[in-house]
PDB file of C-alpha atoms in Angstrom:
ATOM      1  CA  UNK A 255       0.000   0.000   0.000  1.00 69.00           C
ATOM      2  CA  UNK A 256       0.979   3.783  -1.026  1.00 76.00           C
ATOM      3  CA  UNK A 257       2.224   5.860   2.411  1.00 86.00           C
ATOM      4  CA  UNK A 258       4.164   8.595   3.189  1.00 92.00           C
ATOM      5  CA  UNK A 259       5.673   8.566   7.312  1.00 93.00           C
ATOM      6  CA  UNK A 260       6.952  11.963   8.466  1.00 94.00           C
ATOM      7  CA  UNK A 261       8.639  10.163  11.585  1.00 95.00           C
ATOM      8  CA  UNK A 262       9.305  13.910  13.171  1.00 94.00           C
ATOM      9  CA  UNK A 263       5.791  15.375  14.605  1.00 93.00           C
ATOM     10  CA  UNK A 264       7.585  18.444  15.504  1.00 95.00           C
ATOM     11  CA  UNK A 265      11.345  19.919  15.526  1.00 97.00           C
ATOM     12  CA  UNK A 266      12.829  23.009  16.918  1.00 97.00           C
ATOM     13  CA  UNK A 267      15.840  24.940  15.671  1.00 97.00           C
ATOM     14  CA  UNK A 268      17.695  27.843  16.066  1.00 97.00           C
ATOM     15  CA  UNK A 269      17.220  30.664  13.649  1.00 97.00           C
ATOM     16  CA  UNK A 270      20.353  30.243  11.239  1.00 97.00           C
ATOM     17  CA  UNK A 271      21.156  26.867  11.903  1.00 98.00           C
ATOM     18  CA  UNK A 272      20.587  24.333   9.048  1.00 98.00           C
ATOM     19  CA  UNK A 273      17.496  22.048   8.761  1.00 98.00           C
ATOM     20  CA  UNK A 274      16.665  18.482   7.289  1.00 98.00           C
ATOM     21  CA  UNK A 275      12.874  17.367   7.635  1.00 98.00           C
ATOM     22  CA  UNK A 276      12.699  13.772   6.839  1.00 98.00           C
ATOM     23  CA  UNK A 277      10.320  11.975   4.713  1.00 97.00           C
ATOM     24  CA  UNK A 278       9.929   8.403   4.119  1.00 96.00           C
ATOM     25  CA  UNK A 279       7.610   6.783   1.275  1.00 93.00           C
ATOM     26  CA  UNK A 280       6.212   3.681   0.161  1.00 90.00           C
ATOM     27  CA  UNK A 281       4.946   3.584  -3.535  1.00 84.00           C
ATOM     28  CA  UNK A 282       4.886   0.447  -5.842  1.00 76.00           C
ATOM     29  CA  UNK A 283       5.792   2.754  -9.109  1.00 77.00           C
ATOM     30  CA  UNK A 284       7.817   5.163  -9.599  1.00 76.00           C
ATOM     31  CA  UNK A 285       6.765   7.934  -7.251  1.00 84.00           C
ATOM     32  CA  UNK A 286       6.525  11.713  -8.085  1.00 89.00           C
ATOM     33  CA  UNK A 287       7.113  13.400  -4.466  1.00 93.00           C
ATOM     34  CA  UNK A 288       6.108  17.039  -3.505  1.00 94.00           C
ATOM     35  CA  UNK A 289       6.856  18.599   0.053  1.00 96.00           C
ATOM     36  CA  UNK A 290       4.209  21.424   0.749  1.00 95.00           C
ATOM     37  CA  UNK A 291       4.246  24.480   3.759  1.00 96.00           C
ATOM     38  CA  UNK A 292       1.331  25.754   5.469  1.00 92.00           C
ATOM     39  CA  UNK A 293       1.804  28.617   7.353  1.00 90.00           C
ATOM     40  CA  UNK A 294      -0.818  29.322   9.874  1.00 84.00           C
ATOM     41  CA  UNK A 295      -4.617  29.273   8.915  1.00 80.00           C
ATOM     42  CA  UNK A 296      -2.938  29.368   5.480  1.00 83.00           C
ATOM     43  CA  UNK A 297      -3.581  27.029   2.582  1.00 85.00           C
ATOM     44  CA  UNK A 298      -0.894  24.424   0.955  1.00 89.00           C
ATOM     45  CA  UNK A 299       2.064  25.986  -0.788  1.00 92.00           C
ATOM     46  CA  UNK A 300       4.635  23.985  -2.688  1.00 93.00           C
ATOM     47  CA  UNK A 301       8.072  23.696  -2.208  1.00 96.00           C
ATOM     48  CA  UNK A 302       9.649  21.500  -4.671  1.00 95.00           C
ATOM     49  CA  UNK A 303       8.685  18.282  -6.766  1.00 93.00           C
ATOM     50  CA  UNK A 304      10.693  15.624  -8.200  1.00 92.00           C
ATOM     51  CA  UNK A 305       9.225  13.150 -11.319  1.00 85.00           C
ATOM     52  CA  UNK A 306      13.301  12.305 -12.967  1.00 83.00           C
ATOM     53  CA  UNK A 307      16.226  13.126 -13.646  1.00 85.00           C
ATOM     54  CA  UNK A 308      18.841  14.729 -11.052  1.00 89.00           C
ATOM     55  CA  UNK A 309      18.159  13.312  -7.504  1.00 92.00           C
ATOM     56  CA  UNK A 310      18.725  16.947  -5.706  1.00 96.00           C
ATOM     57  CA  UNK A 311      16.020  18.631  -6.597  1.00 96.00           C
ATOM     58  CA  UNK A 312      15.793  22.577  -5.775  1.00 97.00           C
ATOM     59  CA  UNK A 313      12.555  24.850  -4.781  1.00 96.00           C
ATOM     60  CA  UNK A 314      11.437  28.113  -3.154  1.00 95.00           C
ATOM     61  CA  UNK A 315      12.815  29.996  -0.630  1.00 95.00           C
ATOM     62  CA  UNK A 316      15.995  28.282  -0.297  1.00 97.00           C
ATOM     63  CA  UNK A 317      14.409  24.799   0.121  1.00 98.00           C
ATOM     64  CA  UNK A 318      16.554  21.887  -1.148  1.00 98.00           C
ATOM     65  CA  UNK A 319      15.098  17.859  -1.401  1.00 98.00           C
ATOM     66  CA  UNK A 320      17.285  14.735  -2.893  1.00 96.00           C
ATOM     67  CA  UNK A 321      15.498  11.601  -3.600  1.00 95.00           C
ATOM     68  CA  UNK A 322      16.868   8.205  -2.692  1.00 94.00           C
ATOM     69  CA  UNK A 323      15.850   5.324  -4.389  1.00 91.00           C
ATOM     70  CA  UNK A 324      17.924   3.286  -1.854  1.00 92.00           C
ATOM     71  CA  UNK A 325      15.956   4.302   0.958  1.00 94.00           C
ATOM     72  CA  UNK A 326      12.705   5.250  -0.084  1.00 93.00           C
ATOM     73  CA  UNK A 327      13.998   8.919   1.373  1.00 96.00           C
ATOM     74  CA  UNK A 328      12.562  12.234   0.045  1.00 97.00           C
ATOM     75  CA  UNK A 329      14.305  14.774   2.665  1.00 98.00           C
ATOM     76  CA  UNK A 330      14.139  18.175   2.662  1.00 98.00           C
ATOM     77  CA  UNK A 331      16.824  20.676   3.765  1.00 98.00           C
ATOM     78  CA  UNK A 332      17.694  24.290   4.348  1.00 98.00           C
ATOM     79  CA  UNK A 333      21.221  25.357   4.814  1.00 97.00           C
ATOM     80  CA  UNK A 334      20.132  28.138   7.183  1.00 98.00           C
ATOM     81  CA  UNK A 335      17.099  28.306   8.386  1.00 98.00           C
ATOM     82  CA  UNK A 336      14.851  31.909   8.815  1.00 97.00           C
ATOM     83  CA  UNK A 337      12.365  32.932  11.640  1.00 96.00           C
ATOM     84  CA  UNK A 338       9.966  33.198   8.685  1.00 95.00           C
ATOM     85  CA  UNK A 339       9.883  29.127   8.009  1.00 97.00           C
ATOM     86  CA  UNK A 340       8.811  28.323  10.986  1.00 96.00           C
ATOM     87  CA  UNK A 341       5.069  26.522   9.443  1.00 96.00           C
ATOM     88  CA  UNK A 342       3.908  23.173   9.048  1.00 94.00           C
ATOM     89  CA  UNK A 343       5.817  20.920   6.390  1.00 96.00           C
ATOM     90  CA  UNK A 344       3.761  18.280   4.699  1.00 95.00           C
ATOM     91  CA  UNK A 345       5.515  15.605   2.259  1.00 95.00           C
ATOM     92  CA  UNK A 346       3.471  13.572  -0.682  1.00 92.00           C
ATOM     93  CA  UNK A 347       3.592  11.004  -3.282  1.00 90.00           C
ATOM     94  CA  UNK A 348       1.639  11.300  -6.101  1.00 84.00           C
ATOM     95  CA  UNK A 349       0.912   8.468  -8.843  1.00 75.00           C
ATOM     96  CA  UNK A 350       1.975   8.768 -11.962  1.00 68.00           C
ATOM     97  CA  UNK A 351      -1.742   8.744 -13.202  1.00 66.00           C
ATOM     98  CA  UNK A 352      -2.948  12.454 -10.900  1.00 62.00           C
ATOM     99  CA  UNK A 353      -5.415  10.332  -9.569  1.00 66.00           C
ATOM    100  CA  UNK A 354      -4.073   9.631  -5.813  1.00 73.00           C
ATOM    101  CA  UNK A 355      -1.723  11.727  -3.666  1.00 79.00           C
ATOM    102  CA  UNK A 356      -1.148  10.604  -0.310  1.00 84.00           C
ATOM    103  CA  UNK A 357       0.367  13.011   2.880  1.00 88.00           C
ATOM    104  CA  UNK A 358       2.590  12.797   5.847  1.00 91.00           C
ATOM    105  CA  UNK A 359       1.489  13.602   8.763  1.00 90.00           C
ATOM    106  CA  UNK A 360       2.979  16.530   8.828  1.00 93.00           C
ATOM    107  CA  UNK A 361       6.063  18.082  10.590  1.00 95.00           C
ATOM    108  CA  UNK A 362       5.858  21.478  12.632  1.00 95.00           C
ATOM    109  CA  UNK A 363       8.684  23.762  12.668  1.00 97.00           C
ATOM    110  CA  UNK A 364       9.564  25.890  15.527  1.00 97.00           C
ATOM    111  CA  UNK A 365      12.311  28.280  15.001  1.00 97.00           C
ATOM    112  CA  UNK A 366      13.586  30.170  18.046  1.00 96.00           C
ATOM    113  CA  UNK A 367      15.798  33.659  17.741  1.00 91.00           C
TER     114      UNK A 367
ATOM    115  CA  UNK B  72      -2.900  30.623 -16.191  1.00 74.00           C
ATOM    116  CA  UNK B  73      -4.635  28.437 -13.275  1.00 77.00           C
ATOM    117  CA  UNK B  74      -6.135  28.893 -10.351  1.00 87.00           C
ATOM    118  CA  UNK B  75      -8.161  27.659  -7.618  1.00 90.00           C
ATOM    119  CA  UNK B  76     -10.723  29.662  -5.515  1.00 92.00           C
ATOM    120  CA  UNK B  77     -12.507  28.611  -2.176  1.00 93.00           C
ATOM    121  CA  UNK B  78     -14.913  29.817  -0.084  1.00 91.00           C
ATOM    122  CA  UNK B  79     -15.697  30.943   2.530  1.00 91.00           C
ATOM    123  CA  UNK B  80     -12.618  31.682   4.148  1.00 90.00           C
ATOM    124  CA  UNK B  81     -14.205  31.286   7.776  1.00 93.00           C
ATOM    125  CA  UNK B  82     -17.230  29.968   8.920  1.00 96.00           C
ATOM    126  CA  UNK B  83     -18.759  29.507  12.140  1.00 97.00           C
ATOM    127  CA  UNK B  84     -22.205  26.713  12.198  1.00 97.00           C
ATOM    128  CA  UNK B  85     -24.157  26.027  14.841  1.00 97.00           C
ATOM    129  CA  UNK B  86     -24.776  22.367  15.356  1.00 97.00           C
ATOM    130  CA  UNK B  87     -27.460  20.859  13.187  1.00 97.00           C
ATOM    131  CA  UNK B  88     -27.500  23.540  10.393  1.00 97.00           C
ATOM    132  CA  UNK B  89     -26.555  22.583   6.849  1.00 97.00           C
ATOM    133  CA  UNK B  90     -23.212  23.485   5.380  1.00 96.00           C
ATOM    134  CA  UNK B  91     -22.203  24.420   1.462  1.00 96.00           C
ATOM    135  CA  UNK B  92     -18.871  25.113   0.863  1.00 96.00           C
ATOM    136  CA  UNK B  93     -17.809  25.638  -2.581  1.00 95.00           C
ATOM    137  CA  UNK B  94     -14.300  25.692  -4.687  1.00 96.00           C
ATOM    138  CA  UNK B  95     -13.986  26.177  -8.566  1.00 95.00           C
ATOM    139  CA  UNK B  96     -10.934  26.442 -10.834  1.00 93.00           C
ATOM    140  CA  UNK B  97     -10.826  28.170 -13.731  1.00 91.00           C
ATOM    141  CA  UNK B  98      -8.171  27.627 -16.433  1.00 85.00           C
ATOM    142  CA  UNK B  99      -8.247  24.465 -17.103  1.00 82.00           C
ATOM    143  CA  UNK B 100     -10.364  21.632 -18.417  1.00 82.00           C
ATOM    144  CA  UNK B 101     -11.391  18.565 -16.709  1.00 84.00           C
ATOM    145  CA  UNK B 102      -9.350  18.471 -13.613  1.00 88.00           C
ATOM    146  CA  UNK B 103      -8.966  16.279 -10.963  1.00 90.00           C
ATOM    147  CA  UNK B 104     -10.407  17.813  -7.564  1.00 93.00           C
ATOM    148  CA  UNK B 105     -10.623  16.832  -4.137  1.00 93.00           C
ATOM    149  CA  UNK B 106     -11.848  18.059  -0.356  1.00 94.00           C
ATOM    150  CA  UNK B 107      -9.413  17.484   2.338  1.00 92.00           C
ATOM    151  CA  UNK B 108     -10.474  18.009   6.405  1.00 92.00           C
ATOM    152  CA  UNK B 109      -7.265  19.207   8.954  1.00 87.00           C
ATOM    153  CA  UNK B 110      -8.531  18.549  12.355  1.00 77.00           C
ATOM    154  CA  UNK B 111      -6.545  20.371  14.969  1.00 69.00           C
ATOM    155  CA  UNK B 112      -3.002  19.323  15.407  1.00 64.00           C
ATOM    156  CA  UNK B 113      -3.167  16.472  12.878  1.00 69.00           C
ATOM    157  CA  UNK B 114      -2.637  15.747   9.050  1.00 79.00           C
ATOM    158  CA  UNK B 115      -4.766  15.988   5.929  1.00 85.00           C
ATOM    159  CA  UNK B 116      -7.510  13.606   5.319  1.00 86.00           C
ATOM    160  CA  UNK B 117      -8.573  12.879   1.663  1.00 87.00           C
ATOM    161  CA  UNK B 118     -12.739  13.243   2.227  1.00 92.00           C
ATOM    162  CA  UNK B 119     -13.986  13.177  -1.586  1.00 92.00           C
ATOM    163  CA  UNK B 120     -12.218  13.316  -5.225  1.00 90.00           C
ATOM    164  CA  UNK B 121     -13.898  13.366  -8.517  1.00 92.00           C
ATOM    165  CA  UNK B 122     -12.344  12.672 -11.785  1.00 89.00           C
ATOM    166  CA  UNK B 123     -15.547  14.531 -13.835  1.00 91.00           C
ATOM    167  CA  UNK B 124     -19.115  16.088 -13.654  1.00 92.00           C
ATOM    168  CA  UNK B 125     -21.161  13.840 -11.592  1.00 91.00           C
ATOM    169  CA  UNK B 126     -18.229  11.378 -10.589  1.00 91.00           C
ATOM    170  CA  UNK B 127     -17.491  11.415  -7.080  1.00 91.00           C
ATOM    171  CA  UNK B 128     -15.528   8.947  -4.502  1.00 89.00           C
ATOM    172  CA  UNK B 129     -15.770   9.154  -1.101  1.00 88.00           C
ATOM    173  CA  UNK B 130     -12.352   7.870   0.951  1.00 82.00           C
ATOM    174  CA  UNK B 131     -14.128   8.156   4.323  1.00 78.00           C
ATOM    175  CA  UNK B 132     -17.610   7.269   5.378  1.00 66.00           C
ATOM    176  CA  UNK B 133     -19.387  10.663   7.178  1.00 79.00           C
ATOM    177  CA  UNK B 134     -21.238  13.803   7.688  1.00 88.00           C
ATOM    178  CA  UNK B 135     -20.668  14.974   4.678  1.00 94.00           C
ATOM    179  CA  UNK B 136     -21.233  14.783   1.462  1.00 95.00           C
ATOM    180  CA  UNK B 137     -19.852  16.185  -2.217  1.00 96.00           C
ATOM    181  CA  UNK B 138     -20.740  17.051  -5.427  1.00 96.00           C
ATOM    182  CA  UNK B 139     -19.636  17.889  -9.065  1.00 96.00           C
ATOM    183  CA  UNK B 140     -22.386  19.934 -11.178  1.00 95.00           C
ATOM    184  CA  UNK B 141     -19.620  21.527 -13.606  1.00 94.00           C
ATOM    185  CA  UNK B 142     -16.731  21.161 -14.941  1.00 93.00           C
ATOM    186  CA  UNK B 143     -14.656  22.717 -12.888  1.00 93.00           C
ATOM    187  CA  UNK B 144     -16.855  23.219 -10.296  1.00 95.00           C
ATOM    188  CA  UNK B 145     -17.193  21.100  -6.389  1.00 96.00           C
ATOM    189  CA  UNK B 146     -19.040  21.607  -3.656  1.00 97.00           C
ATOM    190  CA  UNK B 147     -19.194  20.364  -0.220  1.00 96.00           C
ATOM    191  CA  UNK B 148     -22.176  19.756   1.720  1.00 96.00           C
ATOM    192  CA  UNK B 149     -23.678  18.826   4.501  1.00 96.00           C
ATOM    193  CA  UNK B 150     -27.392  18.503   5.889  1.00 95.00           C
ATOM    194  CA  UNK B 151     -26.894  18.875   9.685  1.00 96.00           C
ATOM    195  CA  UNK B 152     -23.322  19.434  10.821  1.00 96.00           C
ATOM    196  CA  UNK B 153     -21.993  17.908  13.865  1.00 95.00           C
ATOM    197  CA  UNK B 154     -19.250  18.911  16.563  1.00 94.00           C
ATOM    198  CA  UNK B 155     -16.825  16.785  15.095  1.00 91.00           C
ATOM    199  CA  UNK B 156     -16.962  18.719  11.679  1.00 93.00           C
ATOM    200  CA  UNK B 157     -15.074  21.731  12.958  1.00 92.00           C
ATOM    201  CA  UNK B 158     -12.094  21.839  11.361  1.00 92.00           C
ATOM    202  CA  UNK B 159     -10.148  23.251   7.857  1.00 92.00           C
ATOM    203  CA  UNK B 160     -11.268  22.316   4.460  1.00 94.00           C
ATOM    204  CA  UNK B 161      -8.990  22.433   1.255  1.00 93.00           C
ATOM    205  CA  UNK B 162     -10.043  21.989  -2.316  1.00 94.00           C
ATOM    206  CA  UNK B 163      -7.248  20.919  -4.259  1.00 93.00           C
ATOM    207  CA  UNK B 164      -7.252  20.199  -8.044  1.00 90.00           C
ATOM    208  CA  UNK B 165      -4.710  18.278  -9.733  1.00 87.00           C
ATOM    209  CA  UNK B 166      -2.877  18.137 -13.472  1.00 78.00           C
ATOM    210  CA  UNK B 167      -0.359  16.111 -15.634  1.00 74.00           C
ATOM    211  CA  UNK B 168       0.215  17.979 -18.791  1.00 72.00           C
ATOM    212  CA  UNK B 169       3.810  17.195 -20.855  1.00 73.00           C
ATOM    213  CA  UNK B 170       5.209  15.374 -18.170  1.00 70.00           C
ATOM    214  CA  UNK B 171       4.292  18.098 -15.617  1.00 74.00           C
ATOM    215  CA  UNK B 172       2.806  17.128 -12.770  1.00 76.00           C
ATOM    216  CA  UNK B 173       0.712  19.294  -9.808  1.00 78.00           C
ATOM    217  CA  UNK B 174      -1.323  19.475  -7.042  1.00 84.00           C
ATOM    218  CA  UNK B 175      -2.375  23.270  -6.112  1.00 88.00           C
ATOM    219  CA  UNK B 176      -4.539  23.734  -3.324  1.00 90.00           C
ATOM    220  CA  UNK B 177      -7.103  26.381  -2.692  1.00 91.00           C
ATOM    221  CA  UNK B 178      -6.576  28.877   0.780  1.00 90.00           C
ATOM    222  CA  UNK B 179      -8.985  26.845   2.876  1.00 91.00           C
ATOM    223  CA  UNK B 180     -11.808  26.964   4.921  1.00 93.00           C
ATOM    224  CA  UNK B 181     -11.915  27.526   8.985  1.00 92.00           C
ATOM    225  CA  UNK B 182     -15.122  25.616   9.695  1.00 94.00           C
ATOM    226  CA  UNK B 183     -15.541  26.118  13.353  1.00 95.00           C
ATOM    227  CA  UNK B 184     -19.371  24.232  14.633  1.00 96.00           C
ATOM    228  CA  UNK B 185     -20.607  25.417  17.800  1.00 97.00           C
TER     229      UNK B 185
END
């Protein structure tokens, strides 16, 4: 069965220090993986996607992911991290048909000055 | 280009009154679209998708109830809402075009039943 585990419900780091939100899947196929924020009372954004090609995928605001076959890993990274990401992060598979797209749980980001 | 508008952005129900929320898309044809509920504190929870007018699953068995009468249009319902319904609703719709693929979701809606 399809599922995405975000095994960190919540982490806490210091504003500047670098970040790595982990994300673990489980797809039969060839997955297409998305990691989303929600800021407060806010809608889902995106941050990145990967479908092929180059493993280290970059997005928005400074937000890096690399995919790894090996170990069903999608995680997502920030080299130094702002008061302003502090949100909820949400990773996803998709199938390759649009059809289904399964979440994490969800991981909640603290940053502290 | 596309996008995806929901509404209302907050609504407060008392218990036992009907409910009608409503998302639509515009630019683009035949989309995927789905309602997701966010409880406090927890993840998202896939409550209906519909691949086309009149074509709707339902992932969970509740309250609720959607529906599809256009294109790009989908609604969410409910006859008599319950405490348990409080929560935020997205609308999402999905795409694959060239090898792109996306899921865009609308800005929600703070359903809060008293």
């Amino acid at each position: 069965a399809q599922s995405v585990t975000q095994p960190d419900i919540h982490i806490t780091v210091s504003e500047g220090a670098s970040l790595e939100l982990r994300c673990n899947y489980s797809y039969g196929a060839t997955p297409y993986l998305f990691w989303y924020v929600q800021s407060p009372g806010q809608g889902l954004q995106l941050l990145l996607k990967y479908f092929s090609g180059d493993t280290l995928v970059q997005g928005i605001k400074g937000f890096e992911a690399e995919f790894k076959r090996s170990q069903s890993s999608f995680n997502l990274r920030k080299p130094s991290v702002h008061w302003s990401d502090a949100a909820e992060y949400f990773c996803a598979v998709g199938s390759n048909t649009g059809n289904q797209f399964y979440f994490g749980t969800g991981t909640s980001l603290t940053v502290i000055p | 280009s596309q996008t995806i508008h929901q509404w209302p952005a907050t609504l407060v129900q008392p218990v036992g009154s009907p409910l009608s929320l409503e998302c639509t898309v515009e630019g683009t044809s035949n989309p995927n679209l789905y309602w997701y509920r966010q409880a406090a504190g927890r993840g998202l929870q896939l409550l209906f998708y519909s691949v086309g007018i009149g074509q709707i699953s339902s992932e969970v068995p509740q309250n609720l109830s959607a529906s599809r009468p256009q294109d790009r249009q989908f609604i969410l319902s409910s006859k008599k809402l319950l405490l348990s319904d409080s929560g935020f609703y997205l609308c999402a719709w999905s795409f694959r075009v060239r090898g792109d693929y996306g899921y865009t979701f609308g800005s929600g809606t703070r359903l809060t039943v008293v």
